[in-house]
Short mmCIF file of C-alpha atoms in Angstrom, two decimals:
data_model
loop_
_atom_site.label_atom_id
_atom_site.label_comp_id
_atom_site.label_asym_id
_atom_site.label_seq_id
_atom_site.Cartn_x
_atom_site.Cartn_y
_atom_site.Cartn_z
CA MET A 1 -131.87 0.05 36.12
CA GLU A 2 -129.56 0.73 33.32
CA ALA A 3 -132.12 1.69 30.77
CA ILE A 4 -133.68 4.27 33.15
CA GLU A 5 -130.72 6.40 34.09
CA LEU A 6 -131.07 8.73 30.93
CA PRO A 7 -134.50 9.09 31.09
CA GLN A 8 -134.40 10.15 34.77
CA THR A 9 -131.22 12.48 33.80
CA LEU A 10 -133.44 14.18 31.05
CA MET A 11 -136.11 14.91 33.75
CA GLY A 12 -133.63 16.80 35.59
CA GLY A 13 -133.14 19.27 32.29
CA THR A 14 -129.57 21.09 31.44
CA ARG A 15 -128.43 21.17 34.91
CA ALA A 16 -128.63 17.12 35.40
CA MET A 17 -127.04 16.75 31.71
CA ARG A 18 -124.05 18.99 32.52
CA LYS A 19 -123.63 17.30 35.82
CA ALA A 20 -123.62 13.77 34.01
CA GLY A 21 -120.72 15.38 32.32
CA LYS A 22 -118.89 13.05 29.85
CA LYS A 23 -121.40 10.07 30.31
CA TYR A 24 -123.78 12.03 27.70
CA LEU A 25 -121.41 14.58 26.48
CA PRO A 26 -117.82 12.93 25.61
CA GLN A 27 -114.68 14.59 25.65
CA GLU A 28 -113.18 14.56 21.92
CA PRO A 29 -109.80 13.16 21.43
CA GLY A 30 -106.99 15.74 22.03
CA GLU A 31 -109.75 18.26 23.44
CA GLU A 32 -107.97 19.77 26.64
CA ASN A 33 -109.83 19.56 30.05
CA GLN A 34 -110.54 23.42 30.11
CA ALA A 35 -111.77 23.49 26.58
CA TYR A 36 -114.19 20.61 27.47
CA GLU A 37 -115.47 22.07 30.69
CA HIS A 38 -116.12 25.50 28.84
CA ARG A 39 -118.01 23.55 26.00
CA LEU A 40 -120.04 21.64 28.52
CA ALA A 41 -120.97 24.91 30.52
CA LYS A 42 -122.27 26.55 27.15
CA SER A 43 -124.38 23.26 26.27
CA THR A 44 -128.18 23.73 26.71
CA LEU A 45 -130.81 20.84 26.29
CA TYR A 46 -133.55 20.69 23.86
CA ASN A 47 -135.99 18.82 26.35
CA SER A 48 -138.48 17.12 23.95
CA PHE A 49 -138.24 14.18 26.30
CA LYS A 50 -139.55 15.83 29.48
CA LYS A 51 -142.14 17.97 27.36
CA THR A 52 -143.54 14.76 26.01
CA VAL A 53 -143.93 13.28 29.45
CA HIS A 54 -145.65 16.16 30.72
CA SER A 55 -147.77 16.29 27.49
CA MET A 56 -148.75 12.45 27.99
CA VAL A 57 -149.54 12.88 31.63
CA GLY A 58 -152.05 15.85 30.83
CA LYS A 59 -154.17 13.92 28.36
CA PRO A 60 -155.65 11.53 30.95
CA PHE A 61 -155.20 13.63 34.10
CA GLY A 62 -156.50 16.93 32.57
CA VAL A 63 -159.94 16.11 34.04
CA PRO A 64 -160.29 14.68 37.63
CA ILE A 65 -160.70 10.65 37.95
CA THR A 66 -164.37 9.88 38.24
CA LEU A 67 -164.94 7.68 41.40
CA GLY A 68 -167.48 5.01 41.46
CA THR A 69 -170.64 4.88 43.73
CA ASP A 70 -169.36 1.53 44.95
CA ILE A 71 -166.10 3.04 46.91
CA PRO A 72 -166.90 2.47 50.60
CA ALA A 73 -168.13 5.41 52.54
CA GLU A 74 -165.16 5.22 55.00
CA ILE A 75 -162.69 5.40 51.96
CA VAL A 76 -164.13 8.24 50.08
CA PRO A 77 -162.57 11.09 52.62
CA TRP A 78 -159.33 9.52 52.61
CA LEU A 79 -158.72 10.09 48.93
CA GLU A 80 -158.52 13.65 49.73
CA ASP A 81 -155.24 13.14 51.34
CA VAL A 82 -154.35 9.65 49.95
CA ASP A 83 -150.76 9.64 51.18
CA ARG A 84 -151.17 11.35 54.46
CA GLN A 85 -148.96 14.24 53.00
CA GLY A 86 -151.56 16.39 51.57
CA ARG A 87 -151.81 14.83 47.95
CA ASP A 88 -155.31 13.83 46.91
CA LEU A 89 -156.18 10.85 44.46
CA ASP A 90 -155.77 12.97 41.29
CA THR A 91 -152.49 14.58 42.15
CA PHE A 92 -150.91 11.23 43.55
CA ALA A 93 -151.90 9.44 40.81
CA ARG A 94 -150.70 11.69 38.46
CA ASP A 95 -147.37 11.81 39.93
CA VAL A 96 -147.08 8.06 39.81
CA PHE A 97 -148.16 7.75 36.26
CA ARG A 98 -145.35 10.54 35.39
CA GLN A 99 -142.70 8.77 36.79
CA CYS A 100 -144.14 5.39 35.07
CA LEU A 101 -143.75 6.96 31.87
CA VAL A 102 -140.06 7.69 32.50
CA ASP A 103 -139.00 4.42 34.15
CA GLY A 104 -141.51 2.09 32.63
CA ILE A 105 -142.67 0.80 36.21
CA GLY A 106 -143.71 2.10 39.61
CA PHE A 107 -145.37 0.68 42.50
CA ILE A 108 -148.06 1.74 44.90
CA LEU A 109 -147.65 0.60 48.30
CA VAL A 110 -150.89 0.51 50.60
CA ASP A 111 -149.54 0.91 53.90
CA TYR A 112 -150.61 1.17 57.71
CA PRO A 113 -149.19 3.18 60.59
CA VAL A 114 -147.54 0.96 63.18
CA VAL A 115 -149.84 0.42 66.04
CA LYS A 116 -149.78 -0.90 69.63
CA ALA A 117 -151.05 -4.67 69.75
CA THR A 118 -153.54 -3.26 72.44
CA LEU A 119 -155.64 -1.20 70.53
CA ASN A 120 -158.73 -2.26 68.67
CA LEU A 121 -160.24 -0.98 65.41
CA ALA A 122 -162.67 1.59 67.06
CA GLU A 123 -159.52 3.07 69.21
CA GLU A 124 -157.38 3.16 65.68
CA ARG A 125 -160.27 4.95 64.08
CA ALA A 126 -160.39 7.31 67.04
CA LEU A 127 -156.73 8.08 66.71
CA GLY A 128 -157.16 8.76 63.07
CA LEU A 129 -155.19 5.80 62.07
CA ARG A 130 -156.03 4.53 58.52
CA PRO A 131 -154.51 3.09 55.38
CA PHE A 132 -152.49 5.38 53.26
CA TRP A 133 -150.63 5.06 49.89
CA VAL A 134 -147.00 5.33 49.37
CA HIS A 135 -145.47 6.02 45.80
CA VAL A 136 -142.24 3.58 45.27
CA GLN A 137 -140.15 4.00 42.58
CA ALA A 138 -138.47 1.44 40.75
CA LYS A 139 -134.95 2.42 41.73
CA GLN A 140 -136.13 1.74 45.23
CA VAL A 141 -137.14 -2.05 44.88
CA ILE A 142 -133.78 -3.64 45.16
CA GLY A 143 -134.96 -7.08 45.11
CA TRP A 144 -138.18 -9.50 45.63
CA LYS A 145 -139.50 -13.12 45.54
CA ALA A 146 -142.28 -14.52 43.95
CA GLN A 147 -144.10 -17.82 43.14
CA ASN A 148 -146.60 -19.22 40.96
CA VAL A 149 -149.93 -19.75 42.80
CA ASN A 150 -152.70 -21.37 40.79
CA GLY A 151 -151.45 -19.86 37.57
CA ARG A 152 -150.63 -16.39 39.01
CA MET A 153 -147.56 -14.94 40.21
CA VAL A 154 -147.71 -13.80 43.80
CA LEU A 155 -145.10 -11.81 45.89
CA THR A 156 -143.75 -13.65 48.63
CA GLN A 157 -140.98 -10.91 49.51
CA VAL A 158 -140.19 -7.34 48.61
CA ARG A 159 -137.12 -5.15 49.60
CA ILE A 160 -137.59 -1.59 49.54
CA LYS A 161 -134.68 0.85 50.08
CA GLU A 162 -135.69 4.20 51.81
CA CYS A 163 -134.09 7.40 52.86
CA VAL A 164 -135.82 9.09 55.91
CA ASP A 165 -134.97 12.21 57.84
CA VAL A 166 -134.30 11.67 61.50
CA PRO A 167 -133.55 14.39 64.27
CA ASP A 168 -129.96 15.39 64.83
CA GLY A 169 -129.65 17.88 67.79
CA GLU A 170 -131.99 20.67 68.54
CA PHE A 171 -132.36 21.90 65.13
CA GLY A 172 -130.84 19.73 62.45
CA THR A 173 -131.82 16.48 60.72
CA THR A 174 -129.83 13.86 59.16
CA SER A 175 -130.84 11.50 56.35
CA ARG A 176 -130.63 7.58 57.11
CA ASP A 177 -131.03 4.62 54.80
CA GLN A 178 -133.23 2.08 55.84
CA ILE A 179 -134.62 -1.29 54.06
CA ARG A 180 -138.00 -2.37 54.56
CA VAL A 181 -138.79 -6.31 54.15
CA LEU A 182 -142.30 -7.02 53.22
CA GLU A 183 -143.55 -10.63 53.46
CA PRO A 184 -147.06 -11.89 53.99
CA GLY A 185 -148.14 -11.05 57.50
CA SER A 186 -145.10 -9.02 58.53
CA VAL A 187 -142.70 -6.09 58.09
CA ARG A 188 -139.22 -5.80 58.97
CA VAL A 189 -137.07 -2.76 58.83
CA PHE A 190 -133.37 -2.58 58.64
CA VAL A 191 -131.19 -0.10 59.76
CA GLN A 192 -127.44 0.46 60.24
CA ASN A 193 -125.74 0.55 63.68
CA ALA A 194 -122.78 2.40 64.66
CA LYS A 195 -120.54 -0.58 63.13
CA HIS A 196 -122.57 -0.23 59.85
CA GLU A 197 -124.23 -3.58 60.34
CA TRP A 198 -127.70 -3.88 59.21
CA VAL A 199 -129.97 -4.55 62.34
CA ILE A 200 -133.82 -4.67 62.66
CA ASP A 201 -135.56 -1.81 63.96
CA PRO A 202 -138.01 -3.10 66.51
CA GLU A 203 -140.16 -0.14 66.67
CA LEU A 204 -140.88 -0.17 63.10
CA SER A 205 -141.01 -4.04 62.61
CA GLY A 206 -143.79 -6.57 63.36
CA PRO A 207 -146.66 -8.89 62.14
CA THR A 208 -149.39 -7.16 59.99
CA THR A 209 -153.09 -8.13 59.64
CA LEU A 210 -152.73 -9.00 55.73
CA ASP A 211 -151.80 -12.20 54.48
CA PHE A 212 -150.37 -10.75 51.28
CA ILE A 213 -147.83 -8.04 50.18
CA PRO A 214 -149.91 -4.68 49.65
CA LEU A 215 -147.62 -3.58 46.87
CA ILE A 216 -148.80 -2.80 43.31
CA PRO A 217 -146.70 -2.88 40.05
CA CYS A 218 -147.82 -0.16 37.44
CA TYR A 219 -146.22 -0.83 34.25
CA THR A 220 -146.19 1.31 31.09
CA GLY A 221 -143.45 -0.67 29.38
CA ARG A 222 -143.89 -4.44 30.97
CA THR A 223 -141.27 -7.07 29.85
CA GLY A 224 -142.31 -9.46 32.56
CA PHE A 225 -143.65 -9.89 36.02
CA MET A 226 -142.03 -6.82 38.13
CA THR A 227 -139.96 -5.93 35.21
CA ALA A 228 -140.12 -3.34 32.55
CA THR A 229 -138.35 -0.91 30.17
CA PRO A 230 -138.98 2.78 29.71
CA PRO A 231 -141.39 3.25 26.96
CA LEU A 232 -139.84 6.36 25.64
CA GLU A 233 -136.06 5.03 25.90
CA ASP A 234 -135.76 5.82 21.99
CA LEU A 235 -136.98 9.42 22.50
CA ALA A 236 -134.57 9.84 25.17
CA TRP A 237 -131.61 8.59 23.32
CA LEU A 238 -132.65 11.03 20.27
CA CYS A 239 -132.67 13.76 22.93
CA CYS A 240 -129.29 12.87 24.00
CA ASP A 241 -128.23 12.68 20.17
CA HIS A 242 -129.56 16.09 19.87
CA TRP A 243 -127.93 17.49 23.33
CA GLN A 244 -124.20 16.20 21.65
CA SER A 245 -124.95 17.79 18.18
CA LYS A 246 -126.13 21.06 19.48
CA SER A 247 -122.86 21.11 21.89
CA ASP A 248 -121.12 20.68 18.54
CA GLN A 249 -123.06 23.21 16.81
CA LYS A 250 -122.47 25.86 19.39
CA HIS A 251 -118.74 25.11 19.36
CA ILE A 252 -118.50 25.49 15.49
CA LEU A 253 -120.53 28.71 15.84
CA HIS A 254 -117.96 30.24 18.07
CA VAL A 255 -115.01 29.22 15.98
CA ALA A 256 -116.81 30.59 13.03
CA ARG A 257 -117.38 34.28 14.58
CA VAL A 258 -113.76 34.62 15.69
CA PRO A 259 -111.97 34.81 12.21
CA LEU A 260 -108.19 34.10 12.40
CA LEU A 261 -105.85 37.02 11.06
CA PHE A 262 -103.18 35.50 8.70
CA ALA A 263 -100.34 37.26 7.82
CA ARG A 264 -97.61 36.67 5.50
CA LYS A 265 -93.95 38.45 5.35
CA LEU A 266 -94.91 41.75 6.92
CA GLN A 267 -91.40 42.46 7.92
CA ASN A 268 -90.27 46.00 6.89
CA ALA A 269 -86.67 47.66 7.25
CA THR A 270 -86.97 49.13 10.65
CA ASN A 271 -88.26 45.65 12.05
CA THR A 272 -91.23 47.69 13.58
CA PRO A 273 -93.77 45.25 15.54
CA VAL A 274 -97.02 45.06 13.85
CA VAL A 275 -100.05 46.55 15.31
CA VAL A 276 -103.55 45.68 14.28
CA GLY A 277 -106.30 48.08 15.43
CA PRO A 278 -108.44 50.94 14.00
CA ASN A 279 -106.73 53.89 12.68
CA ARG A 280 -103.83 51.91 11.74
CA LEU A 281 -101.95 51.43 8.43
CA ILE A 282 -99.67 48.16 7.96
CA ASN A 283 -96.90 48.31 5.66
CA SER A 284 -94.40 45.91 4.46
CA ASP A 285 -91.11 46.21 2.40
CA GLN A 286 -91.74 42.70 0.95
CA ALA A 287 -93.47 42.49 -2.31
CA ASP A 288 -95.19 39.13 -1.82
CA ALA A 289 -96.49 40.11 1.83
CA ASP A 290 -100.17 39.67 2.82
CA LEU A 291 -102.71 39.88 5.48
CA LYS A 292 -106.01 38.95 5.68
CA TYR A 293 -108.93 37.35 7.65
CA VAL A 294 -109.52 33.48 7.29
CA GLU A 295 -113.15 33.07 7.89
CA HIS A 296 -115.27 29.63 7.96
CA THR A 297 -117.02 28.63 4.54
CA GLY A 298 -120.36 27.93 6.63
CA LYS A 299 -120.83 24.61 5.04
CA ALA A 300 -120.25 22.58 8.21
CA ILE A 301 -122.55 25.09 10.05
CA GLU A 302 -125.17 24.50 7.64
CA ALA A 303 -124.92 20.60 7.81
CA GLY A 304 -124.73 20.70 11.44
CA ARG A 305 -128.10 23.02 11.56
CA GLN A 306 -129.85 20.43 9.25
CA ASP A 307 -128.89 17.51 11.73
CA LEU A 308 -130.47 19.36 14.37
CA THR A 309 -133.45 19.86 12.58
CA ASP A 310 -133.73 16.25 11.28
CA THR A 311 -133.22 15.09 14.62
CA GLU A 312 -136.13 17.25 16.30
CA ASP A 313 -138.27 15.99 13.36
CA MET A 314 -137.61 12.29 14.49
CA MET A 315 -138.17 13.36 18.10
CA ARG A 316 -141.51 14.57 17.08
CA ARG A 317 -142.47 11.48 15.39
CA VAL A 318 -141.19 9.08 17.99
CA ALA A 319 -143.01 10.85 20.62
CA GLY A 320 -146.08 10.60 18.47
CA GLU A 321 -146.28 7.02 18.48
CA LEU A 322 -147.78 6.73 21.82
CA LEU A 323 -151.01 8.49 20.43
CA THR A 324 -151.12 6.66 17.20
CA SER A 325 -153.86 4.04 17.20
CA ASP A 326 -152.83 0.26 16.94
CA VAL A 327 -156.07 -0.52 14.93
CA GLN A 328 -156.55 1.91 11.98
CA LYS A 329 -159.89 2.27 10.91
CA THR A 330 -161.40 1.92 7.31
CA ALA A 331 -163.30 4.32 5.61
CA THR A 332 -166.50 2.68 6.20
CA GLU A 333 -165.43 2.33 9.94
CA ALA A 334 -164.40 6.24 10.04
CA GLY A 335 -168.09 7.35 11.34
CA GLN A 336 -168.59 4.42 13.58
CA GLU A 337 -167.47 4.03 17.29
CA THR A 338 -167.90 0.21 17.59
CA ARG A 339 -164.37 -0.33 16.26
CA GLU A 340 -162.04 2.30 17.54
CA GLY A 341 -158.10 1.73 17.66
CA GLU A 342 -156.50 2.11 21.04
CA SER A 343 -153.30 3.97 21.24
CA SER A 344 -150.31 2.83 23.53
CA LEU A 345 -151.07 5.53 25.71
CA LYS A 346 -154.56 4.75 26.31
CA ALA A 347 -153.59 1.19 26.78
CA MET A 348 -151.36 2.18 29.38
CA VAL A 349 -154.09 4.41 31.01
CA ARG A 350 -156.25 1.38 31.10
CA THR A 351 -153.52 -0.60 32.97
CA PHE A 352 -152.81 1.98 35.39
CA GLU A 353 -156.71 2.51 36.21
CA ASP A 354 -156.70 -1.17 37.06
CA ALA A 355 -153.73 -0.57 39.35
CA LEU A 356 -155.65 2.32 41.21
CA GLU A 357 -158.68 -0.19 41.70
CA GLN A 358 -156.30 -2.63 43.09
CA ALA A 359 -154.99 0.07 45.45
CA LEU A 360 -158.67 0.71 46.43
CA LEU A 361 -159.00 -2.96 47.38
CA PHE A 362 -155.86 -3.38 49.47
CA THR A 363 -157.38 -0.05 51.27
CA ALA A 364 -160.48 -2.04 51.89
CA ALA A 365 -158.41 -5.26 53.24
CA TRP A 366 -156.70 -3.14 55.97
CA ILE A 367 -160.11 -2.15 57.27
CA LYS A 368 -161.58 -5.43 56.98
CA LEU A 369 -163.83 -4.53 54.09
CA PRO A 370 -164.60 -7.13 51.01
CA SER A 371 -164.30 -4.33 48.02
CA GLY A 372 -162.77 -1.08 47.46
CA GLY A 373 -165.08 -0.23 44.66
CA SER A 374 -163.94 1.43 41.23
CA LEU A 375 -162.90 4.41 39.59
CA LYS A 376 -162.74 5.78 35.91
CA VAL A 377 -159.57 7.57 34.59
CA ASN A 378 -160.02 9.66 31.42
CA ARG A 379 -159.46 7.90 28.26
CA GLU A 380 -161.63 10.30 25.78
CA TRP A 381 -158.89 12.59 24.52
CA ARG A 382 -158.67 12.34 20.49
CA GLU A 383 -156.19 10.36 19.17
CA ASP A 384 -153.37 12.10 16.96
CA THR A 385 -154.14 10.37 13.70
CA VAL A 386 -153.19 13.22 11.16
CA ASP A 387 -150.36 12.04 9.25
CA PRO A 388 -148.35 14.71 7.33
CA GLN A 389 -147.42 12.08 4.44
CA GLU A 390 -151.22 11.00 4.45
CA LEU A 391 -152.05 15.11 4.27
CA ALA A 392 -149.65 15.48 1.44
CA VAL A 393 -151.15 12.86 -0.42
CA MET A 394 -154.92 14.22 -0.02
CA LEU A 395 -153.60 17.53 -1.19
CA GLN A 396 -151.86 16.23 -4.22
CA ALA A 397 -155.15 14.27 -5.17
CA VAL A 398 -156.74 17.60 -4.82
CA VAL A 399 -154.49 19.44 -7.25
CA GLN A 400 -154.71 16.69 -9.80
CA GLY A 401 -158.63 16.54 -9.53
CA LYS A 402 -158.91 12.82 -8.14
CA ILE A 403 -161.13 13.97 -5.26
CA THR A 404 -163.67 16.83 -5.18
CA LEU A 405 -163.05 20.27 -3.20
CA LYS A 406 -166.04 18.95 -0.81
CA ALA A 407 -164.22 15.83 0.15
CA TRP A 408 -161.26 17.75 0.86
CA VAL A 409 -163.05 20.07 3.22
CA LEU A 410 -165.00 17.32 5.04
CA TYR A 411 -161.53 15.47 5.28
CA LEU A 412 -160.14 18.68 7.10
CA VAL A 413 -163.46 18.74 9.18
CA GLU A 414 -162.95 15.12 10.31
CA LYS A 415 -159.35 15.46 11.21
CA GLU A 416 -160.27 18.47 13.22
CA LEU A 417 -157.89 20.77 11.00
CA LEU A 418 -161.12 22.87 10.47
CA PRO A 419 -163.62 23.59 13.15
CA PRO A 420 -166.36 21.10 13.63
CA ASP A 421 -168.90 23.75 12.62
CA THR A 422 -167.38 24.61 9.39
CA ASP A 423 -169.95 25.34 6.71
CA VAL A 424 -168.62 23.03 4.07
CA ASP A 425 -170.64 24.27 1.15
CA ALA A 426 -169.48 27.74 1.80
CA GLU A 427 -165.91 26.87 2.22
CA VAL A 428 -166.14 24.77 -1.26
CA GLU A 429 -167.52 28.05 -2.87
CA THR A 430 -164.50 29.92 -1.62
CA LEU A 431 -162.06 27.47 -2.64
CA LYS A 432 -163.74 27.67 -6.08
CA LEU A 433 -163.32 31.22 -6.31
CA GLU A 434 -159.56 30.85 -5.21
CA ALA A 435 -158.85 28.36 -7.69
CA GLU A 436 -159.62 30.88 -10.42
CA GLN A 437 -156.45 32.71 -9.31
CA PRO A 438 -152.71 31.24 -10.00
CA LEU A 439 -152.08 28.44 -7.70
CA PRO A 440 -149.39 28.88 -4.99
CA PHE A 441 -147.72 25.66 -6.42
CA LYS A 442 -146.69 25.12 -9.81
CA THR A 443 -145.48 21.44 -9.71
CA PRO A 444 -146.81 18.17 -8.38
CA ILE A 445 -146.54 17.44 -4.72
CA VAL A 446 -144.59 14.34 -4.04
CA PRO A 447 -144.88 13.01 -0.63
CA GLY A 448 -141.25 12.88 1.18
CA ASP A 449 -139.69 14.87 -1.86
CA PRO A 450 -138.09 17.83 -0.33
CA GLY A 451 -138.09 19.45 -3.59
CA THR A 452 -141.89 20.13 -3.54
CA THR A 453 -143.97 21.62 -0.78
CA ALA A 454 -147.44 22.01 0.13
CA ALA A 455 -147.84 25.77 0.45
#
């Protein structure tokens, strides 16, 4: 819970970071409260974290989820409004996965409306009663119990904190906290009475027809059963570092833009007050009098700008780690599809796909069906395998004549830095003609050496 505080705050953007105040933007020793409040109010967030989360979510959910032909016919139309709040399967899944990327874990609860014990299944169907999915966030799960059954961890109790709106007078509503206690075969909902005591709400509590708890954990940063850490926590702290450094940078720019007026021995015989402004002549009887503006040298400003640039580069590298394949292909394997490395993000999507299929299974269990069927979440996007260091090494090899121009062009096509329909031979001929002109770089390119460039 401590680890997800910063990622959740970053998802709220500049407003949320300002509201957090000193938690993520400390007040400097000796800095007056009013000065700190002014600095905080002018600070803005470079939200690489939120941008990365949305970018990662867009890769698997940029195309619709593919439904298997084995999904029961009764369930298929329910997926158009899977949570009974207007979200279809794709929208619901995307929202859950986004929160999982932020928190490291999320949950899908397959619930069923409270019904009278006298209703049979046909009557329930006639009333439109059916299973629905609920997105439960990590912060809502306040406790659980589990036991090992035949080598598999099984939930025996889960406590979920909820906030619901209840009517208050003719026009108003008020929020009420309640705790849902799920156990195999039963559900109890606790609310607070006038004495602030937790009591069971009998209208929302009672037995269920399931002998298990229909709650599915969805992991993106699993550390154990029902536990996880945010997979982008390192990126979150880099964003916080950038937030603090940028605040300092804006403050020093403000100081530098307002030069100080320094005066020495400006007294005159008549002791006339000195007035500074246009169309004024300032005179003094003192031989060593002086009047000048004191301006910032700019060295600290440049250092601050470089720090921001370095932090942004590091954020891009950390964000790209989720898209980097764990298994690197050799030159022989480059053209083969039999041994493709899987990035961390693709592994997360695979796990999430299993969770969605389990939700289908639990949906089927509510209506006494043996199987819920299968589905497929997109994992066919291209991995981001272009390493700037690798690119620099390849370019240096071209300059030094260690590889041919054709090999260089083929490399660019393979990395999708050139269109797939590029005429390789024509491109090589063009490069040969350009090679007769002076090259734009005069010194060998050394990877990692800031003194050399590739352009």
